[in-house]
Short mmCIF file of C-alpha atoms and ligand atoms in Angstrom, two decimals:
data_model
loop_
_atom_site.label_atom_id
_atom_site.label_comp_id
_atom_site.label_asym_id
_atom_site.label_seq_id
_atom_site.Cartn_x
_atom_site.Cartn_y
_atom_site.Cartn_z
CA MET A 26 17.81 -27.30 -7.77
CA THR A 27 19.94 -27.40 -10.84
CA GLU A 28 23.68 -27.69 -10.27
CA LEU A 29 25.42 -24.80 -11.96
CA ASN A 30 29.03 -25.00 -13.27
CA VAL A 31 31.24 -22.74 -15.32
CA SER A 32 33.68 -24.13 -17.85
CA SER A 33 36.26 -22.32 -19.94
CA ARG A 34 37.01 -25.45 -21.92
CA ASN A 35 36.93 -25.07 -25.68
CA LEU A 36 33.43 -25.20 -27.08
CA PHE A 37 34.16 -28.17 -29.29
CA ARG A 38 35.74 -30.13 -26.48
CA THR A 39 32.86 -29.61 -24.04
CA ARG A 40 31.39 -32.95 -23.05
CA THR A 41 27.65 -32.78 -22.57
CA ALA A 42 24.44 -34.43 -23.68
CA CYS A 43 23.25 -31.17 -25.14
CA LEU A 44 25.26 -28.10 -26.09
CA VAL A 45 23.04 -25.04 -26.51
CA LEU A 46 24.28 -22.39 -28.92
CA GLY A 47 22.58 -19.07 -29.50
CA VAL A 48 22.63 -17.78 -33.07
CA ARG A 49 21.74 -14.28 -34.20
CA GLU A 50 19.46 -14.01 -37.18
CA GLY A 51 21.53 -13.70 -40.35
CA GLN A 52 24.84 -13.70 -38.45
CA PHE A 53 26.41 -16.99 -39.35
CA ARG A 54 29.85 -15.55 -40.01
CA THR A 55 31.32 -15.59 -36.51
CA ASP A 56 34.47 -17.67 -36.13
CA TRP A 57 32.99 -20.25 -33.82
CA LEU A 58 29.93 -20.79 -36.01
CA ARG A 59 32.10 -21.29 -39.08
CA GLU A 60 34.24 -23.81 -37.31
CA LEU A 61 31.15 -25.56 -36.02
CA ASP A 62 29.71 -25.73 -39.50
CA ASN A 63 32.95 -27.11 -40.91
CA ARG A 64 33.00 -29.78 -38.24
CA LEU A 65 29.36 -30.60 -38.92
CA ARG A 66 30.09 -30.80 -42.67
CA LYS A 67 27.97 -27.79 -43.56
CA ARG A 68 24.77 -29.16 -42.08
CA LEU A 69 24.19 -25.73 -40.62
CA GLN A 70 24.52 -24.02 -43.98
CA ARG A 71 22.05 -26.49 -45.45
CA SER A 72 19.43 -26.01 -42.77
CA ARG A 73 19.80 -22.31 -43.24
CA ARG A 74 19.39 -22.57 -47.00
CA ASP A 75 16.29 -24.75 -46.55
CA GLY A 76 14.84 -22.13 -44.23
CA GLU A 77 14.76 -24.69 -41.44
CA PHE A 78 16.88 -22.58 -39.14
CA THR A 79 17.72 -18.94 -39.81
CA GLY A 80 18.37 -17.71 -36.27
CA GLY A 81 14.93 -16.15 -35.99
CA SER A 82 13.92 -15.68 -32.38
CA GLY A 83 12.48 -18.79 -30.80
CA GLN A 84 13.62 -21.18 -33.55
CA THR A 85 15.46 -24.29 -32.46
CA LEU A 86 17.40 -26.96 -34.35
CA MET A 87 18.87 -30.06 -32.79
CA LEU A 88 21.76 -31.80 -34.53
CA HIS A 89 23.33 -35.05 -33.37
CA CYS A 90 27.10 -35.16 -33.42
CA GLY A 91 29.56 -37.96 -34.00
CA SER A 92 33.27 -37.55 -33.41
CA GLU A 93 33.24 -33.96 -34.76
CA LEU A 94 32.40 -32.62 -31.30
CA ALA A 95 32.73 -33.84 -27.74
CA ALA A 96 29.05 -33.03 -27.17
CA ASP A 97 26.44 -35.64 -28.08
CA ARG A 98 24.17 -33.00 -29.61
CA VAL A 99 24.13 -29.34 -30.40
CA LEU A 100 20.92 -27.42 -29.96
CA LEU A 101 20.89 -24.20 -31.94
CA VAL A 102 18.50 -21.55 -30.73
CA GLY A 103 17.62 -18.42 -32.65
CA LEU A 104 18.19 -15.10 -30.89
CA GLY A 105 16.63 -12.89 -33.55
CA LYS A 106 18.22 -9.63 -34.64
CA PRO A 107 20.23 -7.70 -32.06
CA ALA A 108 18.33 -4.89 -30.36
CA PRO A 109 19.43 -2.31 -27.77
CA ASN A 110 17.67 -3.93 -24.83
CA ASP A 111 17.01 -7.53 -25.72
CA SER A 112 17.77 -9.33 -22.49
CA GLU A 113 14.25 -10.65 -22.53
CA ALA A 114 14.81 -12.21 -25.98
CA LEU A 115 17.89 -13.99 -24.62
CA ARG A 116 16.01 -15.11 -21.54
CA ARG A 117 13.32 -16.59 -23.75
CA ALA A 118 15.77 -18.21 -26.15
CA ALA A 119 17.68 -19.92 -23.34
CA GLY A 120 14.35 -20.97 -21.88
CA SER A 121 13.11 -22.44 -25.18
CA ALA A 122 16.32 -24.41 -25.55
CA VAL A 123 16.07 -25.88 -22.07
CA ARG A 124 12.46 -26.78 -22.77
CA VAL A 125 13.45 -28.66 -25.92
CA ALA A 126 16.13 -30.52 -23.96
CA ARG A 127 13.69 -31.45 -21.20
CA GLY A 128 11.20 -32.63 -23.83
CA LYS A 129 13.86 -35.09 -24.99
CA LYS A 130 14.53 -36.17 -21.40
CA LEU A 131 18.02 -34.66 -21.39
CA ASP A 132 18.94 -33.57 -17.90
CA ARG A 133 22.44 -32.23 -18.52
CA VAL A 134 22.79 -29.12 -20.61
CA ALA A 135 25.70 -26.84 -21.48
CA LEU A 136 25.02 -23.26 -22.49
CA TYR A 137 27.59 -21.36 -24.49
CA LEU A 138 27.84 -17.68 -23.59
CA PRO A 139 29.35 -15.97 -26.62
CA SER A 140 30.62 -12.40 -26.57
CA PHE A 141 27.51 -10.51 -27.42
CA ASP A 142 27.31 -7.88 -30.10
CA LEU A 143 26.65 -5.12 -27.60
CA ALA A 144 29.52 -5.41 -25.16
CA ALA A 145 27.98 -2.84 -22.82
CA HIS A 146 25.12 -5.22 -22.21
CA GLN A 147 27.25 -8.29 -21.83
CA ASP A 148 26.55 -8.84 -18.13
CA ALA A 149 22.83 -8.21 -18.50
CA ALA A 150 22.74 -10.50 -21.54
CA TRP A 151 24.52 -13.34 -19.80
CA GLN A 152 22.52 -13.00 -16.64
CA ALA A 153 19.31 -13.09 -18.65
CA ALA A 154 20.41 -16.21 -20.50
CA ILE A 155 21.31 -17.98 -17.26
CA GLU A 156 18.01 -16.95 -15.67
CA GLY A 157 16.07 -18.17 -18.70
CA ALA A 158 17.79 -21.55 -18.55
CA LEU A 159 17.28 -21.95 -14.80
CA LEU A 160 13.65 -20.82 -14.82
CA ALA A 161 12.75 -23.09 -17.73
CA GLY A 162 13.93 -26.00 -15.60
CA TYR A 163 11.10 -25.45 -13.15
CA SER A 164 8.00 -27.60 -12.78
CA PHE A 165 5.55 -27.93 -9.93
CA ASP A 166 5.62 -31.69 -9.56
CA ARG A 167 5.47 -32.40 -5.86
CA TYR A 168 1.93 -33.78 -6.05
CA LEU A 169 2.77 -36.17 -8.88
CA GLY A 170 3.23 -39.35 -6.87
CA ASP A 171 4.45 -41.42 -9.80
CA ALA A 172 8.04 -40.32 -10.45
CA ASP A 173 7.76 -41.41 -14.10
CA LYS A 174 5.09 -38.82 -14.72
CA ARG A 175 7.26 -36.00 -13.48
CA PRO A 176 8.80 -33.87 -16.18
CA THR A 177 12.58 -34.14 -16.58
CA ARG A 178 14.49 -31.78 -14.32
CA ILE A 179 17.77 -30.24 -15.40
CA ALA A 180 20.29 -31.77 -13.01
CA GLU A 181 23.29 -29.88 -14.31
CA LEU A 182 23.75 -26.69 -16.26
CA THR A 183 27.26 -25.87 -17.46
CA LEU A 184 28.05 -22.37 -18.64
CA VAL A 185 30.71 -22.43 -21.32
CA THR A 186 32.78 -19.29 -21.93
CA ASP A 187 35.68 -18.38 -24.18
CA ASP A 188 38.46 -17.94 -21.65
CA ARG A 189 39.36 -17.82 -17.98
CA ARG A 190 38.73 -14.12 -17.54
CA GLN A 191 35.25 -14.49 -18.95
CA ALA A 192 34.72 -17.51 -16.72
CA VAL A 193 35.23 -15.39 -13.61
CA ARG A 194 32.51 -13.03 -14.78
CA ALA A 195 30.23 -15.88 -15.67
CA GLU A 196 30.75 -17.32 -12.19
CA ALA A 197 29.65 -14.06 -10.55
CA LEU A 198 26.61 -13.74 -12.80
CA ALA A 199 25.69 -17.35 -12.16
CA VAL A 200 25.70 -16.73 -8.40
CA ARG A 201 23.47 -13.71 -8.95
CA ALA A 202 21.09 -15.48 -11.30
CA ARG A 203 20.82 -18.40 -8.91
CA ALA A 204 19.86 -16.12 -6.00
CA VAL A 205 17.23 -14.36 -8.10
CA CYS A 206 15.83 -17.60 -9.52
CA SER A 207 15.56 -19.25 -6.12
CA GLY A 208 13.35 -16.30 -5.11
CA VAL A 209 11.25 -16.73 -8.25
CA GLU A 210 10.96 -20.48 -7.62
CA LEU A 211 9.79 -19.92 -4.07
CA ALA A 212 7.12 -17.54 -5.34
CA ARG A 213 6.03 -19.98 -8.06
CA ASP A 214 5.87 -22.87 -5.59
CA LEU A 215 3.70 -20.91 -3.17
CA VAL A 216 1.31 -19.75 -5.89
CA ASN A 217 1.04 -23.27 -7.32
CA LEU A 218 0.19 -24.83 -3.96
CA PRO A 219 -3.50 -25.71 -3.83
CA GLY A 220 -5.71 -23.87 -1.39
CA ASN A 221 -5.87 -26.85 0.94
CA GLY A 222 -2.09 -26.76 1.17
CA LYS A 223 -1.82 -23.13 2.23
CA ALA A 224 -3.87 -21.79 5.10
CA PRO A 225 -2.82 -18.34 6.33
CA GLU A 226 -0.94 -20.13 9.11
CA ASP A 227 0.90 -22.22 6.49
CA LEU A 228 2.10 -19.02 4.82
CA ALA A 229 3.20 -17.79 8.24
CA GLU A 230 5.16 -21.01 8.74
CA GLN A 231 6.79 -20.53 5.32
CA ALA A 232 7.82 -17.04 6.42
CA ARG A 233 9.28 -18.34 9.69
CA GLN A 234 11.22 -20.96 7.76
CA LEU A 235 12.50 -18.36 5.32
CA ALA A 236 13.56 -16.16 8.23
CA ARG A 237 15.54 -19.05 9.75
CA ASP A 238 17.18 -19.90 6.41
CA CYS A 239 18.08 -16.35 5.42
CA GLY A 240 18.64 -14.54 8.70
CA LEU A 241 15.51 -12.39 8.62
CA THR A 242 13.38 -11.25 11.53
CA CYS A 243 9.88 -12.65 11.45
CA THR A 244 6.88 -11.45 13.46
CA ILE A 245 3.45 -13.01 13.10
CA LEU A 246 0.33 -11.27 14.37
CA GLU A 247 -2.41 -13.77 15.17
CA LYS A 248 -6.14 -13.18 15.25
CA GLN A 249 -6.30 -11.99 18.84
CA GLN A 250 -3.55 -9.43 18.32
CA LEU A 251 -5.20 -8.23 15.12
CA GLU A 252 -8.40 -7.71 17.11
CA GLU A 253 -6.60 -5.84 19.86
CA GLU A 254 -4.82 -3.61 17.33
CA GLY A 255 -8.01 -2.91 15.38
CA PHE A 256 -7.40 -4.53 11.97
CA GLY A 257 -11.15 -4.29 11.30
CA ALA A 258 -10.98 -4.44 7.49
CA LEU A 259 -8.69 -7.48 7.42
CA LEU A 260 -10.73 -9.27 10.08
CA GLY A 261 -13.96 -8.57 8.21
CA VAL A 262 -12.69 -10.45 5.16
CA ALA A 263 -11.24 -13.27 7.25
CA GLN A 264 -14.33 -14.03 9.32
CA GLY A 265 -15.97 -16.29 6.70
CA SER A 266 -13.24 -18.90 6.93
CA ARG A 267 -12.50 -21.27 9.78
CA ARG A 268 -8.84 -20.81 8.99
CA GLU A 269 -7.68 -17.82 11.01
CA PRO A 270 -5.93 -14.82 9.49
CA ARG A 271 -2.33 -13.82 10.07
CA LEU A 272 -0.32 -10.68 9.50
CA ILE A 273 3.18 -11.71 8.49
CA VAL A 274 6.04 -9.25 8.99
CA LEU A 275 9.55 -10.02 7.76
CA GLU A 276 12.53 -7.74 8.11
CA TYR A 277 15.80 -7.84 6.22
CA ARG A 278 18.58 -5.52 7.30
CA GLY A 279 21.39 -5.32 4.78
CA GLY A 280 21.78 -1.54 4.79
CA GLU A 281 22.93 1.07 7.26
CA GLN A 282 21.27 0.93 10.63
CA SER A 283 19.82 4.44 10.34
CA ARG A 284 18.48 4.00 6.83
CA LYS A 285 14.69 3.76 6.51
CA PRO A 286 13.42 0.54 4.96
CA VAL A 287 11.52 -0.04 1.75
CA ALA A 288 8.22 -1.72 2.64
CA LEU A 289 6.83 -4.43 0.38
CA VAL A 290 3.20 -5.31 0.96
CA GLY A 291 1.73 -8.43 -0.69
CA LYS A 292 -1.91 -9.46 -0.98
CA GLY A 293 -2.18 -12.89 0.63
CA VAL A 294 -5.66 -14.23 -0.07
CA VAL A 295 -4.93 -17.96 0.01
CA PHE A 296 -8.21 -18.66 -1.74
CA ASP A 297 -10.74 -16.15 -3.04
CA ALA A 298 -14.19 -17.66 -3.54
CA GLY A 299 -15.61 -14.14 -3.48
CA GLY A 300 -17.36 -14.58 -0.13
CA ILE A 301 -21.12 -13.99 -0.04
CA SER A 302 -20.71 -12.19 -3.40
CA LEU A 303 -19.71 -15.64 -4.65
CA LYS A 304 -17.68 -16.00 -7.84
CA PRO A 305 -18.95 -18.19 -10.72
CA ALA A 306 -17.70 -21.81 -10.63
CA GLU A 307 -15.77 -21.57 -13.88
CA LYS A 308 -12.05 -21.12 -13.18
CA MET A 309 -12.69 -20.50 -9.51
CA ASP A 310 -9.88 -23.00 -8.88
CA GLU A 311 -7.41 -20.44 -10.20
CA MET A 312 -8.20 -18.21 -7.24
CA LYS A 313 -5.63 -20.17 -5.28
CA MET A 314 -3.27 -17.73 -6.98
CA ASP A 315 -4.77 -14.78 -5.11
CA MET A 316 -1.75 -14.70 -2.82
CA ALA A 317 0.71 -14.10 -5.67
CA GLY A 318 1.51 -10.66 -4.23
CA ALA A 319 2.46 -12.29 -0.93
CA ALA A 320 4.52 -14.89 -2.80
CA ALA A 321 6.39 -12.13 -4.65
CA VAL A 322 7.21 -10.42 -1.36
CA LEU A 323 8.57 -13.66 0.13
CA GLY A 324 10.52 -14.45 -3.04
CA THR A 325 11.99 -10.94 -3.17
CA LEU A 326 13.11 -11.09 0.45
CA LYS A 327 14.73 -14.45 -0.19
CA ALA A 328 16.56 -13.13 -3.26
CA ALA A 329 17.57 -9.87 -1.54
CA ALA A 330 19.06 -11.80 1.38
CA GLY A 331 20.80 -14.22 -0.99
CA LEU A 332 22.31 -11.30 -2.88
CA LYS A 333 23.17 -9.45 0.34
CA LEU A 334 21.67 -6.26 -1.09
CA PRO A 335 22.85 -3.23 0.91
CA ILE A 336 19.35 -2.04 1.83
CA ASN A 337 16.75 -2.48 4.54
CA LEU A 338 13.46 -4.14 3.71
CA VAL A 339 10.25 -4.93 5.50
CA GLY A 340 7.78 -7.38 3.99
CA ILE A 341 4.17 -7.20 5.18
CA ILE A 342 1.66 -9.86 4.21
CA PRO A 343 -1.99 -9.82 5.24
CA ALA A 344 -2.96 -13.51 4.89
CA VAL A 345 -6.64 -14.48 4.85
CA GLU A 346 -9.13 -16.73 3.11
CA ASN A 347 -12.26 -15.28 1.48
CA LEU A 348 -15.12 -17.79 1.80
CA PRO A 349 -18.88 -17.59 2.13
CA SER A 350 -20.27 -19.12 5.33
CA GLY A 351 -22.60 -18.49 8.24
CA SER A 352 -19.97 -16.29 9.80
CA ALA A 353 -18.93 -14.46 6.62
CA TYR A 354 -19.08 -10.68 6.27
CA ARG A 355 -22.01 -9.43 4.21
CA PRO A 356 -22.69 -6.86 1.53
CA GLY A 357 -23.79 -3.77 3.44
CA ASP A 358 -21.53 -4.40 6.42
CA ILE A 359 -19.51 -1.42 7.62
CA LEU A 360 -15.95 -2.14 8.75
CA THR A 361 -13.72 0.11 10.82
CA SER A 362 -10.21 -0.14 9.42
CA LEU A 363 -6.94 0.15 11.34
CA SER A 364 -6.67 3.76 10.12
CA GLY A 365 -10.01 4.56 11.78
CA LYS A 366 -11.68 5.14 8.39
CA THR A 367 -14.96 3.29 7.97
CA ILE A 368 -15.69 1.22 4.86
CA GLU A 369 -19.07 0.19 3.48
CA VAL A 370 -18.71 -3.26 1.92
CA LEU A 371 -20.85 -3.41 -1.20
CA ASN A 372 -19.19 -6.46 -2.68
CA THR A 373 -17.42 -9.05 -0.56
CA ASP A 374 -15.38 -10.06 -3.60
CA ALA A 375 -13.52 -6.73 -3.46
CA GLU A 376 -11.61 -8.13 -0.48
CA GLY A 377 -8.04 -7.51 -1.55
CA ARG A 378 -8.23 -3.75 -1.07
CA LEU A 379 -9.70 -4.27 2.41
CA ILE A 380 -6.84 -6.37 3.72
CA LEU A 381 -4.31 -4.14 1.94
CA ALA A 382 -5.85 -1.04 3.50
CA ASP A 383 -4.96 -2.29 6.98
CA ALA A 384 -1.57 -3.56 5.85
CA LEU A 385 -0.72 -0.15 4.35
CA SER A 386 -1.71 1.60 7.58
CA TYR A 387 0.47 -0.84 9.48
CA ALA A 388 3.41 -0.24 7.10
CA ALA A 389 3.52 3.43 8.19
CA ARG A 390 4.79 2.30 11.62
CA PHE A 391 8.11 1.43 9.97
CA GLU A 392 8.39 4.96 8.53
CA PRO A 393 9.43 3.46 5.18
CA GLU A 394 11.09 5.60 2.53
CA ALA A 395 8.79 3.90 0.02
CA VAL A 396 5.92 1.41 0.14
CA ILE A 397 5.15 -0.85 -2.78
CA ASP A 398 2.19 -3.18 -2.74
CA LEU A 399 1.68 -6.11 -5.10
CA ALA A 400 -1.76 -7.63 -5.56
CA THR A 401 -3.85 -9.74 -7.89
CA LEU A 402 -6.40 -7.05 -7.29
CA THR A 403 -8.77 -6.61 -10.23
CA GLY A 404 -10.12 -8.61 -13.16
CA ALA A 405 -10.36 -5.20 -14.85
CA CYS A 406 -6.56 -5.12 -15.05
CA ILE A 407 -6.67 -8.18 -17.33
CA ILE A 408 -9.20 -6.38 -19.52
CA ALA A 409 -6.97 -3.30 -19.69
CA LEU A 410 -3.52 -4.87 -20.20
CA GLY A 411 -4.05 -8.57 -20.83
CA HIS A 412 -1.38 -10.93 -19.58
CA HIS A 413 1.68 -9.06 -20.82
CA ALA A 414 2.10 -6.26 -18.32
CA SER A 415 1.24 -5.40 -14.74
CA ALA A 416 -0.39 -2.07 -13.95
CA VAL A 417 1.47 0.47 -11.83
CA LEU A 418 -0.15 3.41 -10.09
CA GLY A 419 1.04 5.57 -7.22
CA ASN A 420 1.15 8.88 -5.41
CA ASN A 421 4.82 9.59 -6.16
CA GLN A 422 5.91 9.85 -9.78
CA GLY A 423 9.60 9.42 -8.95
CA LEU A 424 8.90 6.04 -7.41
CA VAL A 425 6.64 5.03 -10.29
CA ARG A 426 9.36 6.02 -12.78
CA GLN A 427 11.94 3.87 -10.98
CA LEU A 428 9.57 0.93 -11.11
CA LEU A 429 8.84 1.47 -14.81
CA ALA A 430 12.61 1.47 -15.49
CA ALA A 431 13.04 -1.76 -13.51
CA GLY A 432 10.21 -3.21 -15.59
CA GLU A 433 12.05 -2.38 -18.80
CA ARG A 434 15.31 -3.90 -17.60
CA SER A 435 13.89 -7.03 -16.01
CA GLY A 436 11.40 -7.87 -18.75
CA GLU A 437 8.57 -7.81 -16.18
CA LYS A 438 6.76 -5.04 -17.97
CA LEU A 439 4.72 -2.38 -16.22
CA TRP A 440 2.27 0.11 -17.64
CA GLN A 441 1.19 3.15 -15.68
CA LEU A 442 -2.48 4.01 -15.33
CA PRO A 443 -3.54 7.47 -14.16
CA LEU A 444 -4.67 8.13 -10.62
CA TRP A 445 -6.37 11.48 -11.03
CA ASP A 446 -8.49 12.76 -8.15
CA ASP A 447 -11.53 12.58 -10.45
CA TYR A 448 -11.80 8.85 -9.73
CA THR A 449 -12.26 9.20 -5.96
CA ALA A 450 -15.83 10.36 -6.46
CA GLN A 451 -16.71 6.77 -7.41
CA LEU A 452 -15.81 5.61 -3.90
CA LYS A 453 -18.12 7.98 -1.99
CA SER A 454 -20.47 6.27 0.42
CA LYS A 455 -23.60 7.72 2.02
CA VAL A 456 -23.05 5.87 5.29
CA ALA A 457 -19.27 5.42 5.67
CA ASP A 458 -16.03 7.20 4.77
CA LEU A 459 -15.57 5.03 1.68
CA LYS A 460 -17.22 2.16 -0.13
CA ASN A 461 -15.18 -0.78 -1.33
CA ILE A 462 -16.24 -0.75 -4.99
CA GLY A 463 -16.29 2.00 -7.58
CA GLY A 464 -18.51 0.45 -10.24
CA ARG A 465 -17.55 -0.91 -13.66
CA PRO A 466 -15.65 2.05 -15.16
CA ALA A 467 -11.89 2.03 -14.54
CA GLY A 468 -11.98 -0.83 -12.03
CA THR A 469 -8.20 -1.04 -11.66
CA ILE A 470 -7.91 2.69 -11.06
CA THR A 471 -10.71 2.94 -8.49
CA ALA A 472 -9.17 0.01 -6.59
CA ALA A 473 -5.88 1.92 -6.50
CA ALA A 474 -7.69 5.12 -5.50
CA PHE A 475 -9.15 3.17 -2.58
CA LEU A 476 -5.68 2.04 -1.50
CA ARG A 477 -4.30 5.58 -1.83
CA ALA A 478 -6.62 6.66 0.96
CA PHE A 479 -4.78 4.28 3.29
CA ALA A 480 -1.25 4.92 2.04
CA GLU A 481 -1.86 8.50 3.24
CA LYS A 482 1.44 10.45 3.48
CA GLN A 483 3.73 7.58 2.50
CA HIS A 484 5.53 7.43 -0.87
CA TRP A 485 3.50 4.62 -2.34
CA ALA A 486 3.15 2.59 -5.53
CA HIS A 487 0.71 -0.19 -6.31
CA LEU A 488 1.29 -3.06 -8.75
CA ASP A 489 -1.80 -4.89 -10.01
CA ILE A 490 -0.49 -8.31 -11.09
CA ALA A 491 -3.88 -9.96 -11.77
CA GLY A 492 -2.96 -10.60 -15.41
CA THR A 493 0.68 -11.55 -14.97
CA ALA A 494 0.78 -13.80 -11.91
CA TRP A 495 -0.59 -16.89 -13.62
CA LYS A 496 -0.04 -18.59 -16.98
CA ASP A 497 -2.38 -21.07 -18.64
CA ALA A 498 0.32 -22.76 -20.71
CA GLU A 499 4.07 -23.07 -20.52
CA GLU A 500 6.22 -21.09 -22.91
CA ASP A 501 10.01 -20.59 -23.01
CA TYR A 502 11.21 -19.82 -19.45
CA ARG A 503 7.69 -19.17 -18.28
CA SER A 504 6.08 -22.23 -16.78
CA PHE A 505 2.45 -23.22 -16.48
CA GLY A 506 0.79 -21.82 -13.35
CA GLY A 507 2.41 -19.32 -11.01
CA THR A 508 4.91 -17.09 -12.80
CA GLY A 509 6.66 -15.62 -9.77
CA VAL A 510 6.07 -12.18 -11.27
CA GLY A 511 7.36 -9.29 -9.19
CA VAL A 512 10.50 -10.95 -7.85
CA ARG A 513 12.79 -10.14 -10.77
CA LEU A 514 11.21 -6.72 -11.08
CA LEU A 515 11.69 -5.81 -7.42
CA VAL A 516 15.19 -7.26 -7.17
CA ASP A 517 16.15 -5.10 -10.12
CA PHE A 518 14.41 -2.06 -8.62
CA LEU A 519 16.10 -2.56 -5.24
CA SER A 520 19.51 -3.21 -6.80
CA HIS A 521 19.32 0.16 -8.55
CA ARG A 522 18.36 2.17 -5.46
N1 BES B 609 -8.73 -11.70 -6.83
C1 BES B 609 -9.71 -10.98 -7.56
C2 BES B 609 -9.15 -10.35 -8.84
C3 BES B 609 -8.68 -11.30 -9.90
C4 BES B 609 -9.55 -11.72 -10.89
C5 BES B 609 -7.39 -11.72 -9.94
C6 BES B 609 -9.12 -12.57 -11.87
C7 BES B 609 -6.94 -12.58 -10.92
C8 BES B 609 -7.80 -13.01 -11.89
C9 BES B 609 -10.28 -9.86 -6.71
O1 BES B 609 -10.38 -10.14 -5.35
C10 BES B 609 -11.67 -9.61 -7.18
O2 BES B 609 -12.48 -10.48 -7.05
N2 BES B 609 -11.90 -8.43 -7.73
C11 BES B 609 -13.18 -8.06 -8.21
C12 BES B 609 -13.46 -6.65 -7.77
C13 BES B 609 -14.86 -6.19 -8.06
C14 BES B 609 -15.84 -6.94 -7.21
C15 BES B 609 -14.93 -4.71 -7.79
C16 BES B 609 -13.15 -8.17 -9.73
O3 BES B 609 -12.13 -7.84 -10.33
O4 BES B 609 -14.14 -8.60 -10.30
MN1 MN B 610 -12.15 -11.12 -4.83
ZN1 ZN B 611 -9.07 -11.48 -4.59
#
């Protein structure tokens, strides 16, 4: 991972291959920018006049320096106009700058953290900028044998501040950002792993490793125990694959002994071919990301432990593979879930809600004060919200509101969909307590309505991350492939509890 330093050395005396400077749109009159422009013999003023660089958000301009500056280059990045809550804009700007540097094979970058216009948001602004820079340094390159083909990694990131007092703050924020980003990176790595590199048992091993590294308690339920306990819904999904299922349970205790935990439940389908209700071939490869909920839970636990958050957490991950085979479950099968409720399976591709049903029942044993599940659950969610927001639904509006607020602050946007009782009618079965599909209308909502039946009395919220867990192309701090969505959101949510 990137080495992170803080320097309170004067901006113009900072030695680096690439000095990144954020510039607000139309605000070229700050002292440091004027001095910079004087040193650069008004090259800045000229590029502004030519419309080449105006500080508009996402713009970048690289200028090579001679003896005017200790840095070899300055990379100006536009921050756009100031707005009340624009941490996300700063995250993206820092990310874009790091991307430009990497594109030029520069592996040492310094990032100047100016005093921002809205002093109240200074910490949030700086943390966002540091996160953006760190996250833009990520690539999934472990399968690229030829080292030359691997994209440049940022070896060193120096944060430059105005004075010593500021440097102390920057230090603290850097520690925080690093902990959060290492959780995001873990989640991205796990999502990006190909299906053949992550059997349910491999995820279990990752969890054991994480527990050793971070001082968590890890319990793994294997197939036989799941049978004995009666995880009928989870086992139904798992039976088509030769790779056996696991239920992964991780506990982090950072809060008072007597305090009830928050339970995080993550869908861990390591590959979703759809089962007997087979998916079309096109883009089926992307269904290796169907464990992004599980990855977010692991990443959040890692970050929470790194930050020593004063709370108790339990992470629960049902890990299975959904394949068609001679032993696969069939449309028409009736499964008896851990709750005792029976489920008529009308589509084997609606498997996520089946494994989550049992995981939610299991979560109740920890008497959590809140349960939040994350799942790449429905294609319908992509139709409803596209790739810009995750859906949130739940049975407790207070919990949903806290999550929405965390979404605003973290930039991992959420949009609430209604969960009126009207929708449950779509899940009525003639032969079992419920059926596992509700038809085409409101697919994301009926999936959540299904889960609600298993959350029962618990305070519960569901995040459908089908549209946000994966990206087709890299952009600013957001890399190609797994996004690690959920980690920053949940860390923010948990930090504010
Ligand atoms: N994992 C998929 C949902 C998904 C689709 C996630 C695209 C990310 C991108 C889920 O298991 C699934 O197949 N859902 C079905 C449900 C349907 C059969 C009711 C879907 O959305 O088509
Ligand atoms: Mn599916
Ligand atoms: Zn799935």
